[in-house]
Coordinates of N, CA, C and O and ligand atoms in Angstrom, one line a residue:
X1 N 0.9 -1.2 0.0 CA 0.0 0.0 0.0 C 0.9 1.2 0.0 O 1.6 1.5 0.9
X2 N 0.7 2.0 -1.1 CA 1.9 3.4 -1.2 C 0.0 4.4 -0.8 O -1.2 4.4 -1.3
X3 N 1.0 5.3 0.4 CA -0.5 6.4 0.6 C -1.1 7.1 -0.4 O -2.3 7.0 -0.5
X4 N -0.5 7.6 -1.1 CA -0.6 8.3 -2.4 C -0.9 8.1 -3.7 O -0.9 8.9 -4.6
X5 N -1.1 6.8 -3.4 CA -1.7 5.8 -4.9 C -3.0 5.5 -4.8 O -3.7 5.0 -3.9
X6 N -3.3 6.1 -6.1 CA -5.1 6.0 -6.6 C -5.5 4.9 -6.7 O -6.7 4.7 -6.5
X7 N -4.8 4.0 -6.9 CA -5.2 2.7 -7.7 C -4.8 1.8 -6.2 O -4.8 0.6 -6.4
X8 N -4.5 2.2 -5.0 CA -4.2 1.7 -3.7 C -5.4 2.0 -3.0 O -6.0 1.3 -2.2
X9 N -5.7 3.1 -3.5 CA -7.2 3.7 -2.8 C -8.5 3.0 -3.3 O -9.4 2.7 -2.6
X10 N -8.4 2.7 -4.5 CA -9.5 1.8 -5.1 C -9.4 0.4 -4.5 O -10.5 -0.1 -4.2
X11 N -8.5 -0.3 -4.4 CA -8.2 -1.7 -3.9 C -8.5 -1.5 -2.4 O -9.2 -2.4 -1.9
X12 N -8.1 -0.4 -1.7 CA -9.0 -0.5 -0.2 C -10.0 0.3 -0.1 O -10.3 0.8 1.0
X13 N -10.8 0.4 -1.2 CA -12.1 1.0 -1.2 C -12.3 2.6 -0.6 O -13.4 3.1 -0.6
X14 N -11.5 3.2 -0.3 CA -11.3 4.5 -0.5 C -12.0 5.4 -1.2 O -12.6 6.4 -0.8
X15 N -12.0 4.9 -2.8 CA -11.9 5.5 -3.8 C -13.1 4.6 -4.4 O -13.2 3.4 -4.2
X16 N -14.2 5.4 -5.1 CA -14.7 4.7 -5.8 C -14.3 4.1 -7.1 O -13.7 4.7 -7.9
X17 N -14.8 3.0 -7.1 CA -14.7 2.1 -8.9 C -15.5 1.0 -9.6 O -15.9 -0.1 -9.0
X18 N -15.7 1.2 -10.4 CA -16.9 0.0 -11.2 C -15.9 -1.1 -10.9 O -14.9 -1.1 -11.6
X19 N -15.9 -1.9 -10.0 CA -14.9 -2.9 -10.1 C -15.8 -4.6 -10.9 O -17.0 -4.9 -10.9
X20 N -15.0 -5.2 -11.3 CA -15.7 -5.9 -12.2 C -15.4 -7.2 -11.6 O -16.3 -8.1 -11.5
X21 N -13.9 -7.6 -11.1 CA -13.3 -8.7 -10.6 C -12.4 -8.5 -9.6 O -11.7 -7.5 -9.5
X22 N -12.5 -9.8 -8.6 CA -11.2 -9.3 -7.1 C -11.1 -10.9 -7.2 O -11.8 -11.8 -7.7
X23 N -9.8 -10.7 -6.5 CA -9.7 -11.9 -6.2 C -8.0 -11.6 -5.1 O -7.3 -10.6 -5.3
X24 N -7.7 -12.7 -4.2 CA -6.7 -12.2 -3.4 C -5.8 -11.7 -3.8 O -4.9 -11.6 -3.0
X25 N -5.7 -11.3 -4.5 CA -4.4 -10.9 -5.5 C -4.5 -9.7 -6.3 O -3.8 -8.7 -6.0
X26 N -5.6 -9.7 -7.4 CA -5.7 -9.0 -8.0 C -7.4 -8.7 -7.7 O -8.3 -9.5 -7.3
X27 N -7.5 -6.8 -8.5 CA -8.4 -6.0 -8.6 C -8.7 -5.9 -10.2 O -7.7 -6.2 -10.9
X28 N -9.7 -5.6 -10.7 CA -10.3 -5.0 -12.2 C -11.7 -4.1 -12.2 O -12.9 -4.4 -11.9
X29 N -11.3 -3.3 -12.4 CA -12.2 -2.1 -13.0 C -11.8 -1.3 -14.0 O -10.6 -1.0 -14.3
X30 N -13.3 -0.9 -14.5 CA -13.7 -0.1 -15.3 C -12.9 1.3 -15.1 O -13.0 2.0 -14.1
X31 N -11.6 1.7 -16.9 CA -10.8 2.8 -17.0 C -12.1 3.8 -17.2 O -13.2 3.4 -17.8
X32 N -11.7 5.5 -16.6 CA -12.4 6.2 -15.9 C -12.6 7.0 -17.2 O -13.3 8.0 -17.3
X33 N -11.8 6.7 -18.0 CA -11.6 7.5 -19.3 C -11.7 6.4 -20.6 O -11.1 6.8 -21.7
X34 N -12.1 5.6 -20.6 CA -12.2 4.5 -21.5 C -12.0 5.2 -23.4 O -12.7 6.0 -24.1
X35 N -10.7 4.1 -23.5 CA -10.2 4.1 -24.7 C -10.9 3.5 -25.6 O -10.8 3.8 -26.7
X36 N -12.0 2.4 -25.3 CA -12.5 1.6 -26.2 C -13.6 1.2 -25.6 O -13.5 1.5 -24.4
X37 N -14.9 0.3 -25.9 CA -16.1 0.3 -25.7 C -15.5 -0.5 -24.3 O -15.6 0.1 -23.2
X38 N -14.8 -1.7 -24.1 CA -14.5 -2.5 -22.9 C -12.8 -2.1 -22.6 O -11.9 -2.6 -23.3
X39 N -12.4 -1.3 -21.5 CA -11.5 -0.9 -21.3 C -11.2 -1.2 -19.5 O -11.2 -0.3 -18.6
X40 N -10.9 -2.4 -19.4 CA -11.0 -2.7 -17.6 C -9.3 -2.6 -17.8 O -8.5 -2.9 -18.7
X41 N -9.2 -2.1 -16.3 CA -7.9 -2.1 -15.9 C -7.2 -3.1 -14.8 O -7.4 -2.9 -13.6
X42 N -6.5 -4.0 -15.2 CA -6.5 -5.2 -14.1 C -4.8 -5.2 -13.2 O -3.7 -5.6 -13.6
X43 N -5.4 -4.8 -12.1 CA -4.5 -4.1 -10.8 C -3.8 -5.3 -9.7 O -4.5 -5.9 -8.9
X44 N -2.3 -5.5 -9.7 CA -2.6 -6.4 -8.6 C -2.7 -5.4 -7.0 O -2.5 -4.2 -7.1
X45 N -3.0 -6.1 -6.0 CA -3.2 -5.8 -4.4 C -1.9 -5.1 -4.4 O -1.8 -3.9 -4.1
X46 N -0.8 -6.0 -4.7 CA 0.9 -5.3 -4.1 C 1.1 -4.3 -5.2 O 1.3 -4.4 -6.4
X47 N 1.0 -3.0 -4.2 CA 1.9 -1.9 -5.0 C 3.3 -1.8 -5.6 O 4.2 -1.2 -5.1
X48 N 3.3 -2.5 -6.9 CA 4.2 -2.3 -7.5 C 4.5 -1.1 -8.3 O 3.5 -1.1 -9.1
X49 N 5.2 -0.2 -8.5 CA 5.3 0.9 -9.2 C 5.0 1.2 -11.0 O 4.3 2.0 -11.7
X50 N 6.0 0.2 -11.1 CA 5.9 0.0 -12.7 C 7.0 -1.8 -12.9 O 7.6 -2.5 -12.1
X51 N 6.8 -1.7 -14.2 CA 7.4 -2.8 -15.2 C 9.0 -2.9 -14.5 O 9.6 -3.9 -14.4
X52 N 9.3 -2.0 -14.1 CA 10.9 -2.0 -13.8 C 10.8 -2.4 -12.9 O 11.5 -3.4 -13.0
X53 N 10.1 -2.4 -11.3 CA 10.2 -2.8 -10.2 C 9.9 -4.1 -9.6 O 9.9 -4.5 -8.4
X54 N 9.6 -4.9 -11.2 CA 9.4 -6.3 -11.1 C 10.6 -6.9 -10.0 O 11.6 -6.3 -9.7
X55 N 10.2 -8.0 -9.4 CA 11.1 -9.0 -8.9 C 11.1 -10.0 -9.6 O 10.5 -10.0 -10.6
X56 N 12.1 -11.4 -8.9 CA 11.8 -12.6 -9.5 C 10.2 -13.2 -8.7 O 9.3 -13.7 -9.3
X57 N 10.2 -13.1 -7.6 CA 9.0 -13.7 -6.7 C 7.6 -12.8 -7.5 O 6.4 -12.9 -7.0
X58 N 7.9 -12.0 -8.4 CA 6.5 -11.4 -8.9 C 6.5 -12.2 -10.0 O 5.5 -11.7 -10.6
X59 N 7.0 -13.4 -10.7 CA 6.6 -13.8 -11.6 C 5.3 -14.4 -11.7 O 4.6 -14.1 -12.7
X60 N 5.1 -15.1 -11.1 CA 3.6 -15.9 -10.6 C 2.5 -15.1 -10.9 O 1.5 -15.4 -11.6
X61 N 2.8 -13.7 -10.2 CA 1.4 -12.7 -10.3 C 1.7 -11.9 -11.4 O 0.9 -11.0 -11.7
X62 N 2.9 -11.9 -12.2 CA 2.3 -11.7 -13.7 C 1.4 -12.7 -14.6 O 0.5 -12.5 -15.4
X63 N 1.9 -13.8 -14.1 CA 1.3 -14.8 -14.9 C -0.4 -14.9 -14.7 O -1.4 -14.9 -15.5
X64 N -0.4 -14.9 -13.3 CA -2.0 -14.1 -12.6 C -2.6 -13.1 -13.3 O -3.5 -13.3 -14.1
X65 N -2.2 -12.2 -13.1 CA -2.4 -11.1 -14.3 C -3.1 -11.4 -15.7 O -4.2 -11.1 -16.0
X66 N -2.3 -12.1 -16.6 CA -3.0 -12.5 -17.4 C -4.3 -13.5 -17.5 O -5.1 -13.5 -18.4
X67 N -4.2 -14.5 -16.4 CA -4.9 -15.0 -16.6 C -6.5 -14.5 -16.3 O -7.5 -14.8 -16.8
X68 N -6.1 -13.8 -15.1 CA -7.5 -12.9 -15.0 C -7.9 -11.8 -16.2 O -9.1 -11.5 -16.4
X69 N -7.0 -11.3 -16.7 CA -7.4 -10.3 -18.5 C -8.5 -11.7 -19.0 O -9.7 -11.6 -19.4
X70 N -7.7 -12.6 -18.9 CA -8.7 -13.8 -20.1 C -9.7 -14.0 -19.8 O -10.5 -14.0 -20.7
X71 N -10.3 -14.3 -18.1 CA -11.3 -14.0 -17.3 C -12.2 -12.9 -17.6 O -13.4 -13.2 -17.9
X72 N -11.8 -11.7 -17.7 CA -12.4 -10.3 -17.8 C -13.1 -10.2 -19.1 O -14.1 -9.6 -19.5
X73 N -11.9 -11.0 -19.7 CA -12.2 -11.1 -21.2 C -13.6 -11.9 -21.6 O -14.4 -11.4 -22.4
X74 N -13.8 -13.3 -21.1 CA -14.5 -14.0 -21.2 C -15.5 -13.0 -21.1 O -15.8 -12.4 -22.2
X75 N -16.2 -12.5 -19.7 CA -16.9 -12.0 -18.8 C -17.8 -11.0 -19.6 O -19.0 -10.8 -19.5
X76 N -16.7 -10.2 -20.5 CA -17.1 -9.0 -21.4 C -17.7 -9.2 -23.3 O -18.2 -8.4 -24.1
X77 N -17.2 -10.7 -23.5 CA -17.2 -11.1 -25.0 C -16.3 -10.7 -25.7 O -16.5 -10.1 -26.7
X78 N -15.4 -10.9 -25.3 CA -14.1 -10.7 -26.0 C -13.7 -11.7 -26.3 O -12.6 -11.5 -26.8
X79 N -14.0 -12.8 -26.4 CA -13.0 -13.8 -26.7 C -13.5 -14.3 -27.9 O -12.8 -15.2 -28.4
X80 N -14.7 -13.8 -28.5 CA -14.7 -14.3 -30.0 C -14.2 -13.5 -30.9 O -14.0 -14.1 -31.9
X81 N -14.0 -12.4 -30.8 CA -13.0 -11.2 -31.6 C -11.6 -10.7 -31.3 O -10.8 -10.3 -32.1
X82 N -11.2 -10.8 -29.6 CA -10.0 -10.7 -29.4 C -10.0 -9.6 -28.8 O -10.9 -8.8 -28.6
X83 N -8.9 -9.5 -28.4 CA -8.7 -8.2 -27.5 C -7.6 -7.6 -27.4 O -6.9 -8.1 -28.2
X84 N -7.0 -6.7 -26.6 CA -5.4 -6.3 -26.6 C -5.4 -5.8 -25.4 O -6.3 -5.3 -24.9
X85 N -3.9 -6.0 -24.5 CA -3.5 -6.1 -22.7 C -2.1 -4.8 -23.4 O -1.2 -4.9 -24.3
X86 N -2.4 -4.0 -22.8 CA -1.5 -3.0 -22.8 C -0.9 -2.8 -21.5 O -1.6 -2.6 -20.5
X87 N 0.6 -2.6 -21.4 CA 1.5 -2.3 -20.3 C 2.1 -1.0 -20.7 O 2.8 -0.8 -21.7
X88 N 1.9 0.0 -19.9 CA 2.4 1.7 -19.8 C 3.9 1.1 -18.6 O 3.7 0.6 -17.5
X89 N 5.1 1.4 -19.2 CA 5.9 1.9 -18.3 C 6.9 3.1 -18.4 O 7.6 3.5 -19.3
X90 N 6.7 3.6 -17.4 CA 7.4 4.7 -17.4 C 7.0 5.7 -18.3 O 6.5 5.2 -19.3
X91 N 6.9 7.1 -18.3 CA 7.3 8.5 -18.6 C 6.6 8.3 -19.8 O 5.4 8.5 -20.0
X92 N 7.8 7.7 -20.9 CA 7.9 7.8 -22.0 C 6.5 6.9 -22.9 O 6.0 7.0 -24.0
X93 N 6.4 6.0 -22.0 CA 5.0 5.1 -22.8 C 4.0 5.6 -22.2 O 3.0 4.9 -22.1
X94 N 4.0 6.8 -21.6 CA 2.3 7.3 -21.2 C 2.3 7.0 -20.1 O 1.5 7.8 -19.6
X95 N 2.7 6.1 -18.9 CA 2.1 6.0 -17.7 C 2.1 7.0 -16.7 O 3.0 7.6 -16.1
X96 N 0.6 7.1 -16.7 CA 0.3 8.4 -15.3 C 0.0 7.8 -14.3 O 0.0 8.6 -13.3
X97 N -0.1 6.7 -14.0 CA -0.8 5.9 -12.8 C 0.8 4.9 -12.5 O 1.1 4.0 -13.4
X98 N 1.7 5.2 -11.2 CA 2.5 4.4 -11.1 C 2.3 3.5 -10.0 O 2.9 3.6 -8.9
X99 N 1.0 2.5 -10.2 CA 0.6 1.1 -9.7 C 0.7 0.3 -10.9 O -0.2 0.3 -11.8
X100 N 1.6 -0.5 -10.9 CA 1.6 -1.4 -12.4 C 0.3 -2.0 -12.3 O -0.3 -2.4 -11.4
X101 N -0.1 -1.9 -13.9 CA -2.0 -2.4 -14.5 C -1.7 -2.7 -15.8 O -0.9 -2.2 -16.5
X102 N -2.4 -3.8 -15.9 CA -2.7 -3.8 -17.4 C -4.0 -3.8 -17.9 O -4.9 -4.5 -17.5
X103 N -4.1 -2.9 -19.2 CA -4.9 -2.2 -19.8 C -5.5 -3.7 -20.5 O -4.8 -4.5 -21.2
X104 N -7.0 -4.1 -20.2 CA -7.5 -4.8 -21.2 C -8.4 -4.0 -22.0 O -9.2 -3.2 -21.4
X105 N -8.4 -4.1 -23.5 CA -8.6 -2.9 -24.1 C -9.9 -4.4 -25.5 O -9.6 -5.6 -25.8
X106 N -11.3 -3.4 -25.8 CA -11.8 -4.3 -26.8 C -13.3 -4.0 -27.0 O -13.8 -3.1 -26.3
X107 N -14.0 -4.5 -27.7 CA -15.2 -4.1 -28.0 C -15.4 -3.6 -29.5 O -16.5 -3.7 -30.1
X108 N -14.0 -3.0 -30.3 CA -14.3 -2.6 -31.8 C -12.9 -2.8 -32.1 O -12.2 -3.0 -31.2
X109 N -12.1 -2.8 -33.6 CA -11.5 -3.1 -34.2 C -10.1 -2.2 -33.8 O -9.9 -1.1 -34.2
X110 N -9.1 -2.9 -32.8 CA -7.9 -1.8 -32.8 C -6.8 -1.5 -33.9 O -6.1 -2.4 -34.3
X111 N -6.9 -0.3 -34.3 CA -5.7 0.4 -35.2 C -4.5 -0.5 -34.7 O -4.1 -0.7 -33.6
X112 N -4.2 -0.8 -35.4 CA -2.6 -1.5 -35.9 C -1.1 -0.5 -35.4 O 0.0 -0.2 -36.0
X113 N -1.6 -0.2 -34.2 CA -0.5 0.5 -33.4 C -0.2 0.1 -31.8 O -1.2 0.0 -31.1
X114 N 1.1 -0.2 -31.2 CA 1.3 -0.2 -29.9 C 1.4 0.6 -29.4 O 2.2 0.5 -28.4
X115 N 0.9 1.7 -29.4 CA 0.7 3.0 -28.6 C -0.1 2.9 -28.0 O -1.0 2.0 -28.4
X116 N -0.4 3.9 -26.8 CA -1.5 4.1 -26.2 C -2.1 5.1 -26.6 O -1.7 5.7 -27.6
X117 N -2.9 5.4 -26.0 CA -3.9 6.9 -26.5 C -5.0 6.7 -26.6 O -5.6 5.9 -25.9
X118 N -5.8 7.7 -27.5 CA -7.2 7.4 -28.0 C -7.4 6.5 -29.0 O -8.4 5.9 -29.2
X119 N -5.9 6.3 -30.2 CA -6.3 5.6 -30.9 C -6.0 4.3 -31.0 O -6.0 3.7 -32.0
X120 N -5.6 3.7 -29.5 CA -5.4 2.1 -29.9 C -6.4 1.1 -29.9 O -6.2 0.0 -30.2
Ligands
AMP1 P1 -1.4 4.6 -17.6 O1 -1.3 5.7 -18.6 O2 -1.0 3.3 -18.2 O3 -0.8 4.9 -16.3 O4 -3.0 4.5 -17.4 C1 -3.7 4.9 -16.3 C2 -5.1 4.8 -16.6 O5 -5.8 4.9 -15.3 C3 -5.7 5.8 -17.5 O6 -6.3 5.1 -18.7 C4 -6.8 6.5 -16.7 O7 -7.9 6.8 -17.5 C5 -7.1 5.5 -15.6 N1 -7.5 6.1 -14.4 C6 -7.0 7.1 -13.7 N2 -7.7 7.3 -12.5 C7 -8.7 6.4 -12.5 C8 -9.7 6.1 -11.6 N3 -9.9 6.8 -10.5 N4 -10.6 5.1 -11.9 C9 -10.4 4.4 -13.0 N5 -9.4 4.6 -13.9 C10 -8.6 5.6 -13.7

C-alpha cells in the first residue's frame, strides 16, 4: 500500500470504482476514461510501481495477471474477436498511474498501433 496511490485507494475501497473482478491478488475495473467500448484495468493488491520494479517472486502474479485479463475477457465477449492487454511503463510510454495495471482494451476493431492513446 503506497499512501498516495489511486489505484491503492481503489483496492482499499477509498476511492470509488466500477470494479468488475477481485480476487486475493488482484483487482479489475472499469478505466475512468475508457479508450475503447470494454476498457477494464487489471491491478494487482501489491503496490508495484511499474514494469521496472518487477522482482523474481512477482513472476507468478504476472502470470496471474494475465490469466485474470482472459477471465475479464470472457466475462465482457471478447474472446470471439479478441482483444489487446497493454502495459504503460514509465514516462515515455504514457504512464500516469505508477501502480503497475494492465490495460484490457476491446469491443471494436484496434488500429494497428502499440501506442496508447485514443487511438489504440
Ligand atoms: P497509464 O497511462 O497506463 O498509467 O494508465 C492509467 C489509466 O488509469 C488511464 O487510462 C486513466 O484513465 C485511468 N484512471 C485514472 N484514474 C482512474 C480512476 N480513479 N478510476 C479508473 N481509472 C482511472
Amino acid at each position: 500500500m503506497s499512501a498516495d496511490c489511486i489505484f491503492c485507494k481503489i483496492i482499499n475501497r477509498e476511492l470509488d470504482a466500477d470494479i468488475v473482478y477481485e480476487d486475493d491478488e488482484v483487482v479489475a475495473f472499469k478505466d475512468v476514461n475508457p479508450a475503447a467500448p470494454v476498457h477494464i484495468l487489471i491491478v494487482p493488491r501489491k503496490h508495484i510501481p511499474s514494469l521496472l520494479d518487477l522482482e523474481k517472486d512477482d513472476e507468478p502474479l504476472m502470470g496471474h495477471l494475465h490469466t485474470v485479463a482472459n477471465e475479464v475477457a470472457r466475462k465482457f465477449k471478447l474472446d470471439r474477436k479478441g482483444y489487446r492487454v497493454v502495459i504503460n511503463c514509465g514516462p515515455d510510454a504514457g504512464q500516469i498511474v505508477f501502480h503497475l495495471h494492465l490495460h484490457l482494451l476491446g469491443g471494436r476493431p484496434l488500429l494497428q498501433t502499440i501506442a496508447k492513446g485514443r487511438g489504440v
